XYZ file of C-alpha atoms in Angstrom:
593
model
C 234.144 122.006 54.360
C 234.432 125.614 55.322
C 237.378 125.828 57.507
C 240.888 124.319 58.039
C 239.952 122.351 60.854
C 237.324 120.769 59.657
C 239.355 119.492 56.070
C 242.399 118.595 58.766
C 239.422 116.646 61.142
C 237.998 115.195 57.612
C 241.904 114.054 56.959
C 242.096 112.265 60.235
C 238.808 110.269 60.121
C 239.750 109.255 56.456
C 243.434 108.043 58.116
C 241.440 106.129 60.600
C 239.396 104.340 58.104
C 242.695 103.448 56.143
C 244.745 101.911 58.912
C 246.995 104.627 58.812
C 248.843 106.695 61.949
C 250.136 109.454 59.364
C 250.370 111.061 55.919
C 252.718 113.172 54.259
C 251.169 115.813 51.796
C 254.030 117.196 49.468
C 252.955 120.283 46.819
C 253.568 118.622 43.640
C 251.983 116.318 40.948
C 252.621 113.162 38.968
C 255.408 114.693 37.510
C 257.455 116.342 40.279
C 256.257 120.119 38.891
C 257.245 123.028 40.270
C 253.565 124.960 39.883
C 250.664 122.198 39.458
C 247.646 121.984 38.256
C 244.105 123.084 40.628
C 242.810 119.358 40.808
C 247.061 118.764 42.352
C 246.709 121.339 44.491
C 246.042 119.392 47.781
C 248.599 121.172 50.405
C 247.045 124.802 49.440
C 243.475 122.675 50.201
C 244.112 121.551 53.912
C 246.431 124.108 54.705
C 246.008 127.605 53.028
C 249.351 127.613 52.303
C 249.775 129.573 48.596
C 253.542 129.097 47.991
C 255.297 127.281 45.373
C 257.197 124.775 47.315
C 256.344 123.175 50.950
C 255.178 119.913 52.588
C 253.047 118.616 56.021
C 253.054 115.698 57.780
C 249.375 114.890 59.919
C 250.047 112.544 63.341
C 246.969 111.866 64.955
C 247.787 114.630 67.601
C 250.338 117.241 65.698
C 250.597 118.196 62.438
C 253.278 120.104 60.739
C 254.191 122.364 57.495
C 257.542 122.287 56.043
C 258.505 125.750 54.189
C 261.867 127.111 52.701
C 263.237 130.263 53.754
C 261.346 131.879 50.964
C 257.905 131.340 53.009
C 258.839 131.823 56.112
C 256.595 134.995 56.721
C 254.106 133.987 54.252
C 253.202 130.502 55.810
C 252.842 132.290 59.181
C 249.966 134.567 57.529
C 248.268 131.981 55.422
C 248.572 128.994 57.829
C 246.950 128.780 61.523
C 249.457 127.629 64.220
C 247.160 126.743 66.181
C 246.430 123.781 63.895
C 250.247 123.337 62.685
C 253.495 123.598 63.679
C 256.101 125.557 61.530
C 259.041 123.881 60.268
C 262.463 125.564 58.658
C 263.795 123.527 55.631
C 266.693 122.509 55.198
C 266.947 123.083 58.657
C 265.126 120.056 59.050
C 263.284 117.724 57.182
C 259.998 115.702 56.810
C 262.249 112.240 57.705
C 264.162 113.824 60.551
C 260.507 115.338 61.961
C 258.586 111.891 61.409
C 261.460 110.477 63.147
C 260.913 112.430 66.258
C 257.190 112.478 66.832
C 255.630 109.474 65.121
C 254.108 107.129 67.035
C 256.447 103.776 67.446
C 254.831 100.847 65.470
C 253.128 104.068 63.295
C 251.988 103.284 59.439
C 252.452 106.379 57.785
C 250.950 106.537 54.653
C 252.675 108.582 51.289
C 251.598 108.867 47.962
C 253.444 107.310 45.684
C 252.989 109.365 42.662
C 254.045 111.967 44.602
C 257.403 111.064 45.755
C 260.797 110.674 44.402
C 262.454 106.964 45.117
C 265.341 108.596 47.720
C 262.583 110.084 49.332
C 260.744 107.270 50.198
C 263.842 105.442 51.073
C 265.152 108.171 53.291
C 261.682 108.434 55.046
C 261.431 104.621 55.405
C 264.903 104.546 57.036
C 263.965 107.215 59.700
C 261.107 105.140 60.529
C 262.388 101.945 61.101
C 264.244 103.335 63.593
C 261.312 104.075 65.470
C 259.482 100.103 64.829
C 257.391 102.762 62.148
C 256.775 101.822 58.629
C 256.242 103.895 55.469
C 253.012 102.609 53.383
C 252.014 103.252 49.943
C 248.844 103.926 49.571
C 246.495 103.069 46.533
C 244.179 106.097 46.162
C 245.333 109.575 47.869
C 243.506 110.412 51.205
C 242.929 113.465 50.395
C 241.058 113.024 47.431
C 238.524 110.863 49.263
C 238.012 114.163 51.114
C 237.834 116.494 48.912
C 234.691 116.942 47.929
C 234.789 119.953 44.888
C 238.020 118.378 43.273
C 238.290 119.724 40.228
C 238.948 117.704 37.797
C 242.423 117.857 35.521
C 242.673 120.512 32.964
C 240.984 119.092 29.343
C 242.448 121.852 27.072
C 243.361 121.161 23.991
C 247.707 120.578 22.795
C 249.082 122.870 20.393
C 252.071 122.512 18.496
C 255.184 124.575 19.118
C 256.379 125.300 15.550
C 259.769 124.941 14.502
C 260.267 128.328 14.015
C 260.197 129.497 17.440
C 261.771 126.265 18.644
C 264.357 125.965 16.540
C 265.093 122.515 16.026
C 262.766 119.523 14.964
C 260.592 116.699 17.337
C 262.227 114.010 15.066
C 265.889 115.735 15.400
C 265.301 116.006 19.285
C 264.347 112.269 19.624
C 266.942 111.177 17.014
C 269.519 112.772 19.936
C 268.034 111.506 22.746
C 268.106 107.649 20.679
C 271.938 108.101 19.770
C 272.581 108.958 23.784
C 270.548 105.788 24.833
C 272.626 103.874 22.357
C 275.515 105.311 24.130
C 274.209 104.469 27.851
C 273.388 100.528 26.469
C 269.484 101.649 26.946
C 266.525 100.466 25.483
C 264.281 103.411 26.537
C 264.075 106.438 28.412
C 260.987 107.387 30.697
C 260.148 111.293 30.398
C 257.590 112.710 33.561
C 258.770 116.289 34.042
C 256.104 118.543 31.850
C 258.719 120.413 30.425
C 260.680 117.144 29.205
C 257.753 116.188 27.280
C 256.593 119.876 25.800
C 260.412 120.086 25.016
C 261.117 117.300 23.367
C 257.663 116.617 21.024
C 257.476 120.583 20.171
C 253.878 120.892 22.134
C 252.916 123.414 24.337
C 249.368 123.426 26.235
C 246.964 124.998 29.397
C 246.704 122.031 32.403
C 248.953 124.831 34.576
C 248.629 128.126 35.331
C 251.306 130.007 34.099
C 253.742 126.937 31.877
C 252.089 126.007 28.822
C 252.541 122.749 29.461
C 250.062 119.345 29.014
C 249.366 116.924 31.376
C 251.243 114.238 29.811
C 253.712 111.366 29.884
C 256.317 109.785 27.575
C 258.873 106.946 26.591
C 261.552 107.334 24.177
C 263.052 104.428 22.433
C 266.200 103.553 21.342
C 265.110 103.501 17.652
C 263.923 107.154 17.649
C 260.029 106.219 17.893
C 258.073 107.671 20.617
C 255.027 106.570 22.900
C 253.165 109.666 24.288
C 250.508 109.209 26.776
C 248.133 112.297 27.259
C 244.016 112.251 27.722
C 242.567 111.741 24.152
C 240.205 114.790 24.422
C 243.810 116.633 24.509
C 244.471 115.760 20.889
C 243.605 117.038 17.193
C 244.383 116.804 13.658
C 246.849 119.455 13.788
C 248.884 117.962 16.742
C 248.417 114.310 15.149
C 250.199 115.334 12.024
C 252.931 117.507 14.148
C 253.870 114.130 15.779
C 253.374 112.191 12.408
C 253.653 108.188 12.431
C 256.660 107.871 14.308
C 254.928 108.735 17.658
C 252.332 106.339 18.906
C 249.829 108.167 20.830
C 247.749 106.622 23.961
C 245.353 107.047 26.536
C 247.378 108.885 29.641
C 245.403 106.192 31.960
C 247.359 103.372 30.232
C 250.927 104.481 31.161
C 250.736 103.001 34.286
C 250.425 99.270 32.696
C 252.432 99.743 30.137
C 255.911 100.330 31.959
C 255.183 96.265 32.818
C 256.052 95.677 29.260
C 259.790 95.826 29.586
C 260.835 93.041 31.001
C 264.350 92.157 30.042
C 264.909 95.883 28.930
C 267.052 98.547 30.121
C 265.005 101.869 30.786
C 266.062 105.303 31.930
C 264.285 107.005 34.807
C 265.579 109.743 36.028
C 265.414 109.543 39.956
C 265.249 113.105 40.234
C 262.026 113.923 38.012
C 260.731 110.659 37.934
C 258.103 108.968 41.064
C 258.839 106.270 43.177
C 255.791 104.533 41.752
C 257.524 104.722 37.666
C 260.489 103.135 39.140
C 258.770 100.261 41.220
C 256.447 99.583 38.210
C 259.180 99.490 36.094
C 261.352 97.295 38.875
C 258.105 94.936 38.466
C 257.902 94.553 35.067
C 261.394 92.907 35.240
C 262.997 95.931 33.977
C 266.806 97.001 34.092
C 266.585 100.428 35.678
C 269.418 102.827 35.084
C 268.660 106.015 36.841
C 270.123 108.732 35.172
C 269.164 112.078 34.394
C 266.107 112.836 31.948
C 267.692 113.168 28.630
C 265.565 116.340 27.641
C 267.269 118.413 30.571
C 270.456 120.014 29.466
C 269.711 120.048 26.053
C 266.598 122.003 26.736
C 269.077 124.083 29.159
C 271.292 125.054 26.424
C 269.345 127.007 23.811
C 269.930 127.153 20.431
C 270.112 130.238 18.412
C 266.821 130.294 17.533
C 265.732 130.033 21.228
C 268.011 132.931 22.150
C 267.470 135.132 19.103
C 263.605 134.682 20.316
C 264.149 135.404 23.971
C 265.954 138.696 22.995
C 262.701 139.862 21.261
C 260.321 138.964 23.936
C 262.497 140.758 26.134
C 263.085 143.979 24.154
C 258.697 143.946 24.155
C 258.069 143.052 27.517
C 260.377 145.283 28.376
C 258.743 148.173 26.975
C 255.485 147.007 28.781
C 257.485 147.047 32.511
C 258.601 150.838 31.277
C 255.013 151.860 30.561
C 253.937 150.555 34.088
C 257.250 152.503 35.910
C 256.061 155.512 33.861
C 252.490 155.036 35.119
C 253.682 153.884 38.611
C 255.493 157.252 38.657
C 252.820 159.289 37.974
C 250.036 157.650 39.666
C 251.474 156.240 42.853
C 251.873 159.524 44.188
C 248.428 160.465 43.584
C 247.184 157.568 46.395
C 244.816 155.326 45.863
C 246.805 152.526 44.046
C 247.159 149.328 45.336
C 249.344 146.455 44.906
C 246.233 144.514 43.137
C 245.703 147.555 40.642
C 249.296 147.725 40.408
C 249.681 144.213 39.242
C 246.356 144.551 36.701
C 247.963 147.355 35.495
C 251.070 145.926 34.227
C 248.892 142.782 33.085
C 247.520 145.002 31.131
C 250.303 146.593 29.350
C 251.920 143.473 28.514
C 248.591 142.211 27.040
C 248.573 145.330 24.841
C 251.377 144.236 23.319
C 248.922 141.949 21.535
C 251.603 138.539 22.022
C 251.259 137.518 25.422
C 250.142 134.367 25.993
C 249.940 134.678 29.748
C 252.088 135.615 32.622
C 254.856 133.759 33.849
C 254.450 133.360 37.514
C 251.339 135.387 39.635
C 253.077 138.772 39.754
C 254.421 139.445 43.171
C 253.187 142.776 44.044
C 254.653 143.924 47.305
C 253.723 146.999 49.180
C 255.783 148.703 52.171
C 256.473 145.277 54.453
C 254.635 143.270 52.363
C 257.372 143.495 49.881
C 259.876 141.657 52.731
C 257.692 138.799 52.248
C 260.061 137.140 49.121
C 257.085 135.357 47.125
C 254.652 137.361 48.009
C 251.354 136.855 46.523
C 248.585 139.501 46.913
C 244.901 138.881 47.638
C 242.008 140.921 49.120
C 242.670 140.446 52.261
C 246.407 140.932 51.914
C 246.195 144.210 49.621
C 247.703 146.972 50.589
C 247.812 150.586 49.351
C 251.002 152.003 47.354
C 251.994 154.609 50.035
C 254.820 157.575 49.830
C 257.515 156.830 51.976
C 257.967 153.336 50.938
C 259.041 150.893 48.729
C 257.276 149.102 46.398
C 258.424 145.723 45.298
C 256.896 143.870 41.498
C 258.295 140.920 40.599
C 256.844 139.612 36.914
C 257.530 137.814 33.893
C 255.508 136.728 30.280
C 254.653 133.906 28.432
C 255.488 134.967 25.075
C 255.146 132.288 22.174
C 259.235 132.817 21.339
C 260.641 133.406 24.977
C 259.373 133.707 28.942
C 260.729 136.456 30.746
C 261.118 137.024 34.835
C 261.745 140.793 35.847
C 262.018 142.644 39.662
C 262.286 146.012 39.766
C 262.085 147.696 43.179
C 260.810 151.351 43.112
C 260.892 154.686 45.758
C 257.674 156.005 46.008
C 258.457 159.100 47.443
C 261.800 160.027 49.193
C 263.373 156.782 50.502
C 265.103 156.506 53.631
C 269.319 156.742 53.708
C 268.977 153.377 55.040
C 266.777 152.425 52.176
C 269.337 153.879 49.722
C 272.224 152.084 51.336
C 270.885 148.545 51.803
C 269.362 148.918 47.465
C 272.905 150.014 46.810
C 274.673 146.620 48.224
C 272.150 144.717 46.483
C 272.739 146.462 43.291
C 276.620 146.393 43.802
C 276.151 142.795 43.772
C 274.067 142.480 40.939
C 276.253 143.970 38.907
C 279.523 142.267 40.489
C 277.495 138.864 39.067
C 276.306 140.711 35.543
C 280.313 141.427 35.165
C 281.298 138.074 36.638
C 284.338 136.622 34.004
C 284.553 132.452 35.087
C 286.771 129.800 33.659
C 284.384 126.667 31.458
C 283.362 124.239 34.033
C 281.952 126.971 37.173
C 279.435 125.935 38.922
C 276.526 128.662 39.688
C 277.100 128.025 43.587
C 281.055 128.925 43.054
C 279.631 132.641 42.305
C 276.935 133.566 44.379
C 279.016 134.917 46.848
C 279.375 137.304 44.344
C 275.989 138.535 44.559
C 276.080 138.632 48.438
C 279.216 139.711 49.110
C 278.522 143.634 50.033
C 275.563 142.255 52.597
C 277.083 140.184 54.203
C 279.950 142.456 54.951
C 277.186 144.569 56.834
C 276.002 141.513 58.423
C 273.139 141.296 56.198
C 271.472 138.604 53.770
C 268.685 136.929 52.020
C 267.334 133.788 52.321
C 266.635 132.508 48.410
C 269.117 131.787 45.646
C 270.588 133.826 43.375
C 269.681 132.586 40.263
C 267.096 129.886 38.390
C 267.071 128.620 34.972
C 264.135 129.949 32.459
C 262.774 127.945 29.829
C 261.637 128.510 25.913
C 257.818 129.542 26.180
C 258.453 126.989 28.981
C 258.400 127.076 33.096
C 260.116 130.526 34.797
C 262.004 127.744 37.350
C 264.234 125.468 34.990
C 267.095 123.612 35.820
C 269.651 122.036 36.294
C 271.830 125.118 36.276
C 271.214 127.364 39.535
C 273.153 130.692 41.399
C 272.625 129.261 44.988
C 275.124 128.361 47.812
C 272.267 125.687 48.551
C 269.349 123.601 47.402
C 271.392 123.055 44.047
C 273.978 125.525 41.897
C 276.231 122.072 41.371
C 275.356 121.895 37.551
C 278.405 123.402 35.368
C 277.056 126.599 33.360
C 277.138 126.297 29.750
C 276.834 128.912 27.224
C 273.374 129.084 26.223
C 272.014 129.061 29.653
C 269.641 131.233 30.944
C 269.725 132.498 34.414
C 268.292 135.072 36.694
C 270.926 137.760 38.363
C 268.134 138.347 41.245
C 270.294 139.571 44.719
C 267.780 141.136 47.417
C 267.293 142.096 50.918
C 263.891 142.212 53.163
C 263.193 144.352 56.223
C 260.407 141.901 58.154
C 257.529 144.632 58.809
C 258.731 147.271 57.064
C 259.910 146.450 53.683
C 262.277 144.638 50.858
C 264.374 144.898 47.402
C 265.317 142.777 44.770
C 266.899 143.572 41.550
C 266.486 140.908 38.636
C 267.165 140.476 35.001
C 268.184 137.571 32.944
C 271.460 136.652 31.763
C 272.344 134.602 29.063
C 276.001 132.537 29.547
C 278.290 133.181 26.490
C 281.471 132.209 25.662
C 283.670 135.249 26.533
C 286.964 136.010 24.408
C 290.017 137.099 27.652
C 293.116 138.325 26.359
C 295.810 136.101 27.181
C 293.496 133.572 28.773
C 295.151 129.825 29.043
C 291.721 128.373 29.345
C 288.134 128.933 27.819
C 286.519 131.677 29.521
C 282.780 132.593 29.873
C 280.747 135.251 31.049
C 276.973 136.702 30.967
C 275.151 139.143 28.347
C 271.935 140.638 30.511
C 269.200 140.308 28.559
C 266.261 142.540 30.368
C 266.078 145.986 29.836
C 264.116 148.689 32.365
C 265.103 151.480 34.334
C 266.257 150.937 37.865
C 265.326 153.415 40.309
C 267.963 155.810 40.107
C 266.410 157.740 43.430
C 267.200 154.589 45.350
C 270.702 154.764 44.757
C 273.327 155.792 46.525
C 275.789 157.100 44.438
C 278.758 157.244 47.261
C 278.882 153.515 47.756
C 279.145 153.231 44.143
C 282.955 152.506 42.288
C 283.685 154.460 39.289
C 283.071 150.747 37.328
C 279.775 150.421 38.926
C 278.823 153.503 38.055
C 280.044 152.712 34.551
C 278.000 149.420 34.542
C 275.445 151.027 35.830
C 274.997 154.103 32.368
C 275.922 151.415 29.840
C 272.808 149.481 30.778
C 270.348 152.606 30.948
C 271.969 153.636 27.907
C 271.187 150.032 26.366
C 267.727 150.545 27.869
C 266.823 153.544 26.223
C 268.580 151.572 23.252
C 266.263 148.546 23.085
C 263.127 150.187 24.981
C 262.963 154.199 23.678
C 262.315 153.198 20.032
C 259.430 151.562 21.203
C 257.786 154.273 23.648
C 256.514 158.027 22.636
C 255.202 161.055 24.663
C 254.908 161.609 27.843
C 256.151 158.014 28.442
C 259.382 157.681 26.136
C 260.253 161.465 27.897
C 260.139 159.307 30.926
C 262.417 157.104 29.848
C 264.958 159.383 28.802
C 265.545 160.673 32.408
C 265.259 157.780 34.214
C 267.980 156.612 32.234
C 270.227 159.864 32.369
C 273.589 159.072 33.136
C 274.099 159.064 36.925
């Protein structure tokens, strides 16, 4: 099917043939992730939308795409209005919207391995009051339509040894046993990728960018696991890494056997976990107690092997984002760079560093205004030239066998405008009032991101993405629960041994935008004459920030401070590992302002 309107015709006639007035297409998987799979990737199918997070509803007559403020400009580019109408979450929502324009009497038909439990129930409740009904159906629409599906990733598991992770499967499970003791639980079900590559000390390739497998899991109360993942996933190696007290089946049987607990209380975490694990589970004449996937803060919190191995991959991929500002220094003036040789060119000097295992996210590679658009991803027909008088915009992390880093670093090519030099300078001014941030035990991430925005939005300015996400252990750049956001989360208490992003911006529509990110680790901070347990952050990525794009009159004598103690920690941590042309680089770009 060669265009949009024919897959969204193809939809319709499939809807027709399945009694149904409606679907709802959500980007996600089985397992509630973040990035999915190709053969998962059904939105980006009928829509051409390439984002990370989004949903659309088809009618009969309308259909609509629901985006965050993140995609706002992007949706607009990649999908056609005159096949579907933009919606603004959480300005709305798919409920609110199905309540309005569904057809009274409608069936309109979800998947539900694809939905959370309060979703459905919210969704249903809209309905109803329109005579409408929500229906479950067996086998996805849109895979009946499909026709070049590809089929889920078969690449092997590997084990993720306990030298990187720092603590044992068996000593993870043991934990997770003694807390289902402690909830009166039987069993916990584990969906979320992460949970499982977390907890059993396996990594693997079924998505792009998080080595994780396409698997699922159940945890007992006696410290034994089940783990169901496709048997062409498995080999000796792996089989002894999970050793006898992990019984391994067929992914296809998981479905059946969450009927075999009748008379059992199970965990499901009604977050993470579908509405169809709970109802099979409800079924089976289980005791559902939905709480939160035991893996989660645990796998939050990392140990001191985790953070002893993040430092290094940052120290090295730092070095590689130097190389590329050195390059991007000398070349981008030249012409005849591009955001797509931009972004192969920094693949390329992180792959030289011989570790990487692949990147961490598609690099966002933003050009003049495409750089305003905040997950930006280039493609030929998006690619624009690296031109003086703008600003460039490259937003990138690794996958690095002991850490995954997440880096923006927003660059002058040329002489920048005052007004680019101002609006850089608030953002940086509040990056650095969140680096320095000092917060009693117990602070929520949403109690400080006013921090972050707080010299925007006393020029009436803003941005319209959170502050700060979690990153994992050779795991997923997005981890929760702890978040830097006044919405969509940031309720989750920080804890030292949390990683965050410190990742303020600001984006121009049409002509161009900033952000300025490194990670931060959350560490127990000693306050003189403090009557309660204090914490703060240690950043933990090191590159130059573009000194030309500051300006230095907005700037406090402690900002300014801030600012020379990290580009002397920069040329710390990055200058032993640089030479020539490029360490000499270095050197001035972190000069002392």
């Amino acid at each position: 099917m060669s265009t949009y309107q024919d897959r969204l015709n193809a939809l319709r006639a499939q809807l027709v043939r399945d009694r149904l007035d409606g679907f709802v297409v959500p980007l996600t998987d089985e397992h509630m992730s973040e990035y999915v799979g190709a053969y998962a990737q059904r939105l980006a199918w009928l829509t051409g939308f390439q984002g990370s997070a989004g949903s659309a509803v088809v009618l009969p007559e309308q259909a609509a795409i629901f985006v965050d403020g993140r995609y706002t400009l992007q949706v607009r580019e990649q999908v056609d209005g005159a096949l579907w109408q933009y919606e603004s979450v959480p300005q709305t929502s798919i409920a609110a919207w199905l309540k309005a324009h569904a057809p009274a009497g409608g069936r309109i038909g979800y998947d539900p391995w694809l939905h959370t439990r309060s979703w459905v129930e919210q969704a249903s409740a809209a309905l109803a009051e329109k005579g409408a009904q929500l229906v479950a159906v067996d086998t996805n629409p849109i895979d009946l339509v499909w026709p070049d599906r590809p089929a889920p990733s078969d690449a092997r598991l590997v084990v993720h040894d306990d030298r990187v992770a720092g603590q044992s499967a068996a000593e993870k499970r043991q934990a997770m046993a003694d807390w289902l003791v402690e909830k009166k639980a039987d069993a916990a079900v584990l969906s979320a990728l992460d949970s499982i590559a977390w907890t059993f000390n396996i990594r693997g390739k079924d998505v792009d960018r998080t080595p994780v497998a396409l698997a699922y899991a159940i945890v007992h109360a006696d410290a034994t696991a089940d783990l169901y993942v496709a048997p062409e996933k498995m080999d000796e190696a792996v089989t002894k890494h999970l050793g006898n007290a992990v019984r391994v089946h067929d992914r296809a049987a998981f479905a059946d056997a969450l009927a075999g607990f009748a008379g059992k209380s199970v965990v499901a975490d009604p977050e993470r976990a579908v509405a169809a694990i709970f109802e099979a589970l409800d079924n089976g004449g289980a005791t559902v107690l939905p709480l939160r996937d035991p893996a989660i803060l645990p796998k939050a919190i990392k140990n001191p092997v985790e953070i002893a191995g993040h430092k290094s991959a940052q120290a090295r991929d730092g070095a590689a984002l130097s190389r590329f500002l050195h390059w991007v220094s000398v070349e981008a003036p030249k012409g005849g760079q591009t955001e797509m040789t931009a972004a192969d060119r920094l693949e390329a000097f992180r792959k030289d560093t011989g570790l990487l295992e692949d990147l961490s996210f598609d690099t966002i590679s933003g050009a003049g205004p495409n750089g305003a658009v905040v997950h930006y991803r280039v493609e030929e027909k998006t690619n624009r030239p690296i031109e003086t008088g703008t600003l460039y915009l490259v937003d990138s992390g690794g996958q690095y066998r002991d850490g995954t880093t997440d880096v923006t670093r927003t660059l002058a090519i040329g002489t920048p405008t005052r007004e680019m030099q101002e609006r850089f300078t608030l953002v940086l001014k509040g990056h650095i009032a969140l680096a320095r941030a000092v917060f009693p035990v117990g602070t929520r991430g949403g109690q400080l991101d006013i921090l972050a925005r707080q010299f925007l939005w006393a020029q009436g300015l803003d941005y319209a993405h959170g502050t700060g996400h979690g990153v994992g252990s050779f795991l997923s750049v997005h981890e929760g629960p702890q978040r830097i956001a006044t919405f969509g989360g940031g309720d989750e208490p920080l804890q030292a041994g949390m990683i965050l992003s410190n990742e303020p911006g600001y984006y121009k529509t049409g002509e161009y935008g900033i952000r300025i990110e490194n990670l931060v680790l959350v560490e127990e901070r000693a306050v003189p004459g403090a009557e309660k347990p204090m914490l703060g952050f240690e950043t933990l990525t090191f590159a130059p920030i573009d000194r030309h794009l500051i300006a230095l009159d907005l700037l406090s004598a402690d900002e300014r401070t801030w600012v020379d103690a990290y580009h002397a920690k920069v040329l710390s941590v990055v200058g032993p590992q640089l030479d020539g042309d490029a360490k000499a680089w270095l050197e001035g770009a972190c000069a002392p302002l």
